[in-house]
Coordinates of C-alpha atoms and ligand atoms in Angstrom, one line a residue:
M365 CA 0.0 0.0 0.0
N366 CA 1.6 3.3 -1.1
T367 CA -1.0 5.8 -0.1
I368 CA -3.2 5.8 2.9
T369 CA -5.9 8.2 4.0
L370 CA -6.8 8.5 7.6
L371 CA -9.2 10.5 9.6
Q372 CA -7.3 13.5 11.0
P373 CA -5.3 12.2 13.9
D374 CA -5.0 13.8 17.4
D375 CA -2.1 13.8 19.9
W376 CA -3.1 12.9 23.4
H377 CA 0.2 13.8 25.1
A378 CA 2.3 16.8 23.9
H379 CA 4.5 19.5 25.5
L380 CA 4.3 22.9 23.9
R381 CA 6.1 25.0 26.6
D382 CA 5.3 28.7 26.8
G383 CA 6.5 32.1 25.6
L384 CA 8.9 32.1 22.6
A385 CA 8.9 28.3 22.4
L386 CA 5.3 28.5 21.1
E387 CA 6.5 30.0 17.8
R388 CA 8.1 26.7 17.0
T389 CA 6.0 24.1 18.9
V390 CA 2.5 25.3 18.0
P391 CA 2.8 25.4 14.2
D392 CA 4.8 22.1 14.2
L393 CA 2.1 20.3 16.2
A394 CA -1.0 22.0 14.6
K395 CA 0.2 20.9 11.1
Q396 CA 0.2 17.3 12.2
F397 CA -2.8 17.0 14.6
S398 CA -6.3 18.4 14.9
R399 CA -6.3 18.3 18.7
A400 CA -3.6 17.8 21.4
I401 CA -3.5 17.3 25.1
C402 CA -1.2 20.2 26.1
M403 CA 0.7 19.1 29.1
P404 CA 0.8 21.5 32.1
N405 CA 4.4 21.1 33.3
L406 CA 5.3 24.8 32.8
V407 CA 7.3 26.9 35.2
P408 CA 5.1 27.6 37.2
P409 CA 2.7 24.8 36.4
V410 CA -0.9 25.2 35.2
K411 CA -2.9 24.4 38.3
T412 CA -6.3 25.8 37.8
V413 CA -9.0 26.0 35.1
E414 CA -8.4 29.7 34.9
E415 CA -4.7 29.3 34.3
A416 CA -5.4 26.6 31.7
E417 CA -7.7 28.9 29.8
A418 CA -5.0 31.7 29.8
Y419 CA -2.4 29.2 28.6
R420 CA -4.8 28.0 25.9
S421 CA -5.2 31.6 24.6
R422 CA -1.4 32.0 24.4
I423 CA -1.2 28.8 22.4
M424 CA -4.1 29.8 20.1
A425 CA -2.2 33.1 19.3
H426 CA 0.4 30.9 17.5
V427 CA -1.8 28.7 15.4
P428 CA -1.0 29.4 11.7
E429 CA -3.6 31.0 9.5
G430 CA -5.9 28.5 7.8
I431 CA -5.2 25.7 10.2
E432 CA -7.7 24.5 12.7
F433 CA -6.3 23.4 16.0
D434 CA -8.1 22.7 19.2
P435 CA -5.8 22.5 22.2
R436 CA -7.2 20.3 25.0
M437 CA -6.0 21.4 28.4
V438 CA -4.9 19.6 31.5
L439 CA -4.3 20.7 35.1
Y440 CA -1.2 19.8 37.0
F441 CA -1.9 17.8 40.2
T442 CA -0.2 19.1 43.3
D443 CA -0.4 18.3 47.0
Q444 CA -2.6 21.4 47.3
T445 CA -5.1 20.7 44.5
S446 CA -8.6 21.3 45.8
P447 CA -11.2 18.6 45.4
K448 CA -13.5 21.5 44.2
E449 CA -11.3 22.0 41.1
I450 CA -12.4 18.7 39.7
L451 CA -16.0 19.9 39.2
K452 CA -14.6 23.0 37.5
I453 CA -12.8 20.7 35.0
K454 CA -16.0 18.7 34.4
K455 CA -17.9 21.9 33.6
S456 CA -15.1 23.4 31.5
E457 CA -15.2 23.6 27.8
H458 CA -11.5 23.2 27.1
V459 CA -10.0 21.3 30.1
N460 CA -10.2 17.5 29.9
A461 CA -8.1 16.0 32.6
I462 CA -5.6 16.3 35.4
K463 CA -2.0 15.1 35.2
L464 CA -0.2 13.5 38.1
Y465 CA 3.6 13.7 38.1
P466 CA 5.2 12.0 41.1
A467 CA 7.4 14.8 42.6
G468 CA 10.8 14.7 41.0
A469 CA 9.9 12.1 38.3
T470 CA 10.7 14.2 35.2
T471 CA 11.1 17.6 33.7
N472 CA 9.4 20.3 35.8
S473 CA 7.8 17.9 38.2
D474 CA 9.1 19.5 41.4
N475 CA 5.6 20.6 42.3
G476 CA 4.1 17.2 41.7
V477 CA 2.4 14.9 44.2
S478 CA 4.7 13.8 47.0
D479 CA 2.5 10.9 48.2
I480 CA -0.5 9.7 46.3
S481 CA -2.3 8.5 49.4
K482 CA -2.4 12.1 50.6
V483 CA -4.5 13.2 47.6
Y484 CA -7.2 10.5 47.7
A485 CA -9.9 13.1 48.4
V486 CA -9.2 14.6 45.0
I487 CA -9.1 11.2 43.3
E488 CA -12.5 10.4 44.8
Q489 CA -13.9 13.4 42.9
L490 CA -12.1 12.3 39.7
E491 CA -13.8 8.9 40.0
K492 CA -17.2 10.4 40.8
H493 CA -17.2 12.8 37.9
Q494 CA -15.3 10.5 35.5
V495 CA -12.6 13.1 34.9
P496 CA -9.5 11.3 33.5
L497 CA -6.4 11.0 35.7
L498 CA -3.3 11.1 33.5
L499 CA -0.3 9.5 35.1
H500 CA 3.4 9.7 34.7
G501 CA 3.9 6.2 36.0
E502 CA 7.3 6.0 37.6
V503 CA 8.4 5.8 41.2
T504 CA 11.1 8.3 42.2
H505 CA 13.0 6.7 45.1
N506 CA 16.8 7.1 44.6
H507 CA 17.4 3.4 45.3
V508 CA 15.1 2.2 42.5
D509 CA 16.9 1.5 39.2
I510 CA 15.8 3.8 36.5
F511 CA 14.9 0.8 34.2
D512 CA 12.6 -0.6 37.0
R513 CA 10.7 2.6 37.9
E514 CA 7.7 2.0 35.8
K515 CA 7.2 -1.6 36.9
R516 CA 7.6 -0.6 40.5
F517 CA 5.0 2.2 40.1
L518 CA 2.5 -0.4 38.8
D519 CA 3.1 -2.7 41.8
E520 CA 3.4 -0.1 44.6
V521 CA 1.2 2.8 43.5
L522 CA -1.2 1.9 40.7
S523 CA -2.4 -1.5 41.8
P524 CA -3.5 -0.2 45.3
L525 CA -5.0 2.9 43.7
M526 CA -7.2 0.8 41.3
K527 CA -8.3 -1.4 44.2
Q528 CA -9.5 1.7 46.1
F529 CA -11.0 3.4 43.0
P530 CA -11.9 0.7 40.5
G531 CA -14.1 3.1 38.4
L532 CA -11.3 5.7 38.0
K533 CA -10.8 6.7 34.4
L534 CA -7.1 6.8 33.8
V535 CA -4.4 7.0 31.2
L536 CA -1.0 5.5 31.9
E537 CA 1.0 7.9 29.8
H538 CA 3.9 6.9 27.5
I539 CA 4.1 3.3 28.6
T540 CA 7.5 1.6 28.0
T541 CA 7.3 -1.9 29.4
S542 CA 5.5 -5.2 28.8
E543 CA 4.3 -5.0 32.5
A544 CA 2.6 -1.7 31.8
A545 CA 1.0 -3.0 28.6
N546 CA -0.3 -6.1 30.5
F547 CA -1.6 -3.9 33.4
V548 CA -3.7 -2.0 30.9
L549 CA -4.9 -5.2 29.2
E550 CA -5.9 -6.7 32.5
H551 CA -8.1 -3.8 33.5
D552 CA -11.5 -2.6 32.2
R553 CA -12.2 0.0 29.6
N554 CA -11.6 2.8 32.1
V555 CA -7.8 2.1 32.0
A556 CA -5.9 3.2 28.8
A557 CA -2.4 4.1 27.7
T558 CA -0.6 6.3 25.3
I559 CA 2.5 5.2 23.4
T560 CA 5.2 7.4 21.9
P561 CA 6.9 7.0 18.5
Q562 CA 10.3 6.6 20.1
H563 CA 9.2 3.7 22.3
L564 CA 7.8 1.9 19.2
L565 CA 10.8 2.6 16.9
F566 CA 13.7 2.3 19.3
N567 CA 15.1 0.6 22.3
R568 CA 18.0 1.3 24.7
N569 CA 20.6 -0.1 22.3
D570 CA 19.7 2.7 20.0
M571 CA 20.5 5.2 22.8
L572 CA 23.6 3.5 24.3
V573 CA 25.5 1.2 21.8
G574 CA 28.4 2.9 20.1
G575 CA 28.2 6.1 22.2
V576 CA 25.5 7.9 24.1
K577 CA 22.9 9.5 21.9
P578 CA 21.3 12.2 24.0
H579 CA 18.4 12.8 21.6
F580 CA 17.0 9.4 22.4
Y581 CA 17.0 10.2 26.1
C582 CA 13.5 10.7 27.4
L583 CA 11.5 9.6 30.5
P584 CA 10.4 6.9 31.0
I585 CA 13.7 5.8 29.5
L586 CA 13.9 3.5 26.5
K587 CA 13.8 -0.1 27.6
R588 CA 15.1 -3.4 26.2
Q589 CA 14.0 -4.7 22.8
T590 CA 11.5 -7.2 24.2
H591 CA 9.5 -4.3 25.7
Q592 CA 9.6 -2.5 22.4
Q593 CA 8.2 -5.6 20.8
T594 CA 5.3 -5.8 23.2
L595 CA 4.5 -2.1 22.7
L596 CA 4.4 -2.6 19.0
E597 CA 2.1 -5.6 19.4
V598 CA -0.4 -3.8 21.6
A599 CA -0.3 -0.5 19.6
T600 CA -1.0 -2.4 16.3
S601 CA -3.5 -4.8 17.8
G602 CA -6.6 -2.7 17.2
N603 CA -7.3 -2.7 21.0
P604 CA -8.9 0.7 21.7
K605 CA -7.1 1.0 25.1
F606 CA -3.9 2.0 23.4
F607 CA -3.7 5.3 21.5
L608 CA -1.4 7.9 20.2
G609 CA 0.5 10.3 22.5
T610 CA 3.7 11.6 21.1
D611 CA 5.2 13.0 24.4
S612 CA 6.9 15.4 22.0
A613 CA 9.0 17.4 24.5
P614 CA 11.2 20.2 23.2
H615 CA 14.6 21.0 24.7
S616 CA 17.2 23.1 22.9
K617 CA 20.2 21.4 21.3
N618 CA 22.4 22.8 24.0
A619 CA 20.2 21.5 26.8
K620 CA 20.2 18.0 25.3
E621 CA 23.9 17.8 24.2
N622 CA 25.1 18.6 27.7
A623 CA 27.0 17.0 30.5
C624 CA 23.6 16.8 32.2
G625 CA 21.3 16.5 29.2
C626 CA 17.5 17.1 29.6
A627 CA 14.9 14.3 29.1
G628 CA 12.6 14.6 26.1
C629 CA 12.4 13.8 22.4
Y630 CA 11.0 16.4 19.9
S631 CA 8.9 14.4 17.5
A632 CA 6.1 16.9 16.6
P633 CA 7.2 17.9 13.1
T634 CA 7.0 14.4 11.6
A635 CA 5.1 12.5 14.3
I636 CA 2.5 10.8 12.2
E637 CA 5.1 9.7 9.7
L638 CA 7.2 8.2 12.5
Y639 CA 4.2 6.2 13.7
A640 CA 3.4 5.1 10.1
Q641 CA 7.0 3.9 9.8
A642 CA 6.6 1.8 13.0
F643 CA 3.2 0.4 12.0
D644 CA 4.4 -0.4 8.5
Q645 CA 7.5 -2.1 9.7
A646 CA 5.2 -4.3 11.8
G647 CA 3.1 -5.0 8.7
K648 CA 0.1 -3.3 10.3
I649 CA -0.3 0.0 8.6
D650 CA -4.0 -0.7 8.3
R651 CA -4.2 -0.4 12.1
L652 CA -2.8 3.1 12.2
E653 CA -6.1 4.9 11.9
G654 CA -7.7 3.4 15.0
F655 CA -4.7 4.1 17.1
A656 CA -4.1 7.6 15.7
S657 CA -7.6 8.9 15.0
H658 CA -10.3 6.9 16.8
F659 CA -9.4 5.5 20.1
G660 CA -8.2 8.6 22.0
A661 CA -11.2 10.7 21.1
D662 CA -13.5 7.8 22.1
F663 CA -11.8 7.4 25.4
Y664 CA -12.1 11.1 26.2
G665 CA -15.7 11.2 25.1
L666 CA -14.9 13.7 22.3
P667 CA -16.3 13.4 18.8
R668 CA -14.0 11.9 16.2
N669 CA -12.6 14.3 13.6
T670 CA -14.3 14.5 10.3
S671 CA -11.5 15.7 7.8
T672 CA -8.8 13.4 6.6
I673 CA -5.1 13.4 5.9
T674 CA -3.1 11.4 3.3
L675 CA 0.3 9.7 3.8
V676 CA 2.4 8.5 0.9
K677 CA 5.1 5.9 1.1
E678 CA 7.9 8.1 -0.1
D679 CA 11.3 8.8 1.5
Q680 CA 11.8 11.9 3.5
I681 CA 14.9 13.1 5.4
I682 CA 14.2 14.5 8.9
P683 CA 16.1 17.8 9.2
E684 CA 19.3 17.9 11.3
S685 CA 18.0 20.7 13.3
L686 CA 15.3 23.5 13.4
D687 CA 15.3 27.0 14.7
Y688 CA 14.2 27.3 18.3
L689 CA 13.8 30.1 20.8
D690 CA 15.9 33.2 20.2
G691 CA 18.9 32.0 18.1
E692 CA 18.9 28.4 19.5
K693 CA 18.4 25.1 17.7
I694 CA 16.3 22.0 18.4
V695 CA 17.2 18.5 17.1
P696 CA 14.1 16.6 16.1
L697 CA 13.7 12.8 16.8
Y698 CA 15.7 10.8 14.3
A699 CA 17.3 13.9 12.8
G700 CA 19.3 13.4 9.6
K701 CA 17.7 9.9 9.1
T702 CA 15.4 8.8 6.2
I703 CA 11.9 7.5 6.9
Q704 CA 9.7 6.0 4.3
W705 CA 6.5 7.9 4.9
R706 CA 5.5 11.5 4.2
K707 CA 2.3 13.4 5.0
L708 CA 0.9 15.3 2.0
Ligands
NCD714 C1 8.9 15.6 29.3 C2 9.3 17.1 29.3 O1 10.4 17.4 28.8 O2 8.4 17.9 29.6 N1 10.1 14.8 29.2 C3 10.2 13.5 28.8 O3 11.3 13.0 28.8 N2 9.2 12.8 28.4 C4 8.2 15.3 30.6 C5 7.5 14.0 30.6 O4 6.5 13.7 30.0 O5 8.1 13.1 31.3
ZN715 ZN1 5.3 14.1 28.6

């Protein structure tokens, strides 16, 4: 199959940042996706519906002429989040969920939740109003190996949480392990997961063999090939519990190619093509549309898009770098490499 037409896809996990960064990130994402969950880990974080509306307006100011883009907003869960804020989310036109970062788990997570059992009053409201809880599923204890942090989160945090709140609607974001995929499979329809292009296309060898490749470094970190294989299987299985979330996370070239490089891969400019590459390599390109364009909207209770996009099987070279901020550069995922799909 050399040409495929899909219902317009959405990105259910993206980082756009704020201020000058929006000049780069908003057009890149809006040219690829109709809607995107805009993650709230700004400095300071987006903690209330009012702040989310203001952030959404700043994003909208950068949407290129002639392109329709509908940013879906998310609040940042802190130890101080009020249970009352959840009803505000439920009633809001643009805010769809709340994101829980265990404090210290990733970029800009210092204000995250320190102990999930302390915020059960808020989670009760989430379950009651069926507002999705989006989870960065990694424990943060120093003594837990970085490759085991997702699995430990499932055992120590998520299993007890689901026992307490079996009706909670949740998205385990950017899953990276077979254990996380199985956890999602074993639960009911209220438990779903997003999967990134990097975790479908690459594994830790790509990041570490022959030299450290900082542009493959993201959190949760790339795992061994067997996990990559499971993720490919579930993403291409047609199971609606797994859907597209790029986790496109911009950091400047200098911040990545650094003695202490930042975590995050910038995939927005060619995200749908990267997914097409992964699905095609697995011989499952026909399953891309459900994953990219149906299942996320269905989970969030939003209408499916109505327009379409076309992808052609034609080589394209991903640029080595792009302009970012004032005079800086950003290196996109798989920079300088050739992929076989191109969006028309
Ligand atoms: C994200 C970022 O840079 O904001 N980084 C990442 O490695 N994925 C945060 C996140 O989603 O963990
Ligand atoms: Zn993210």
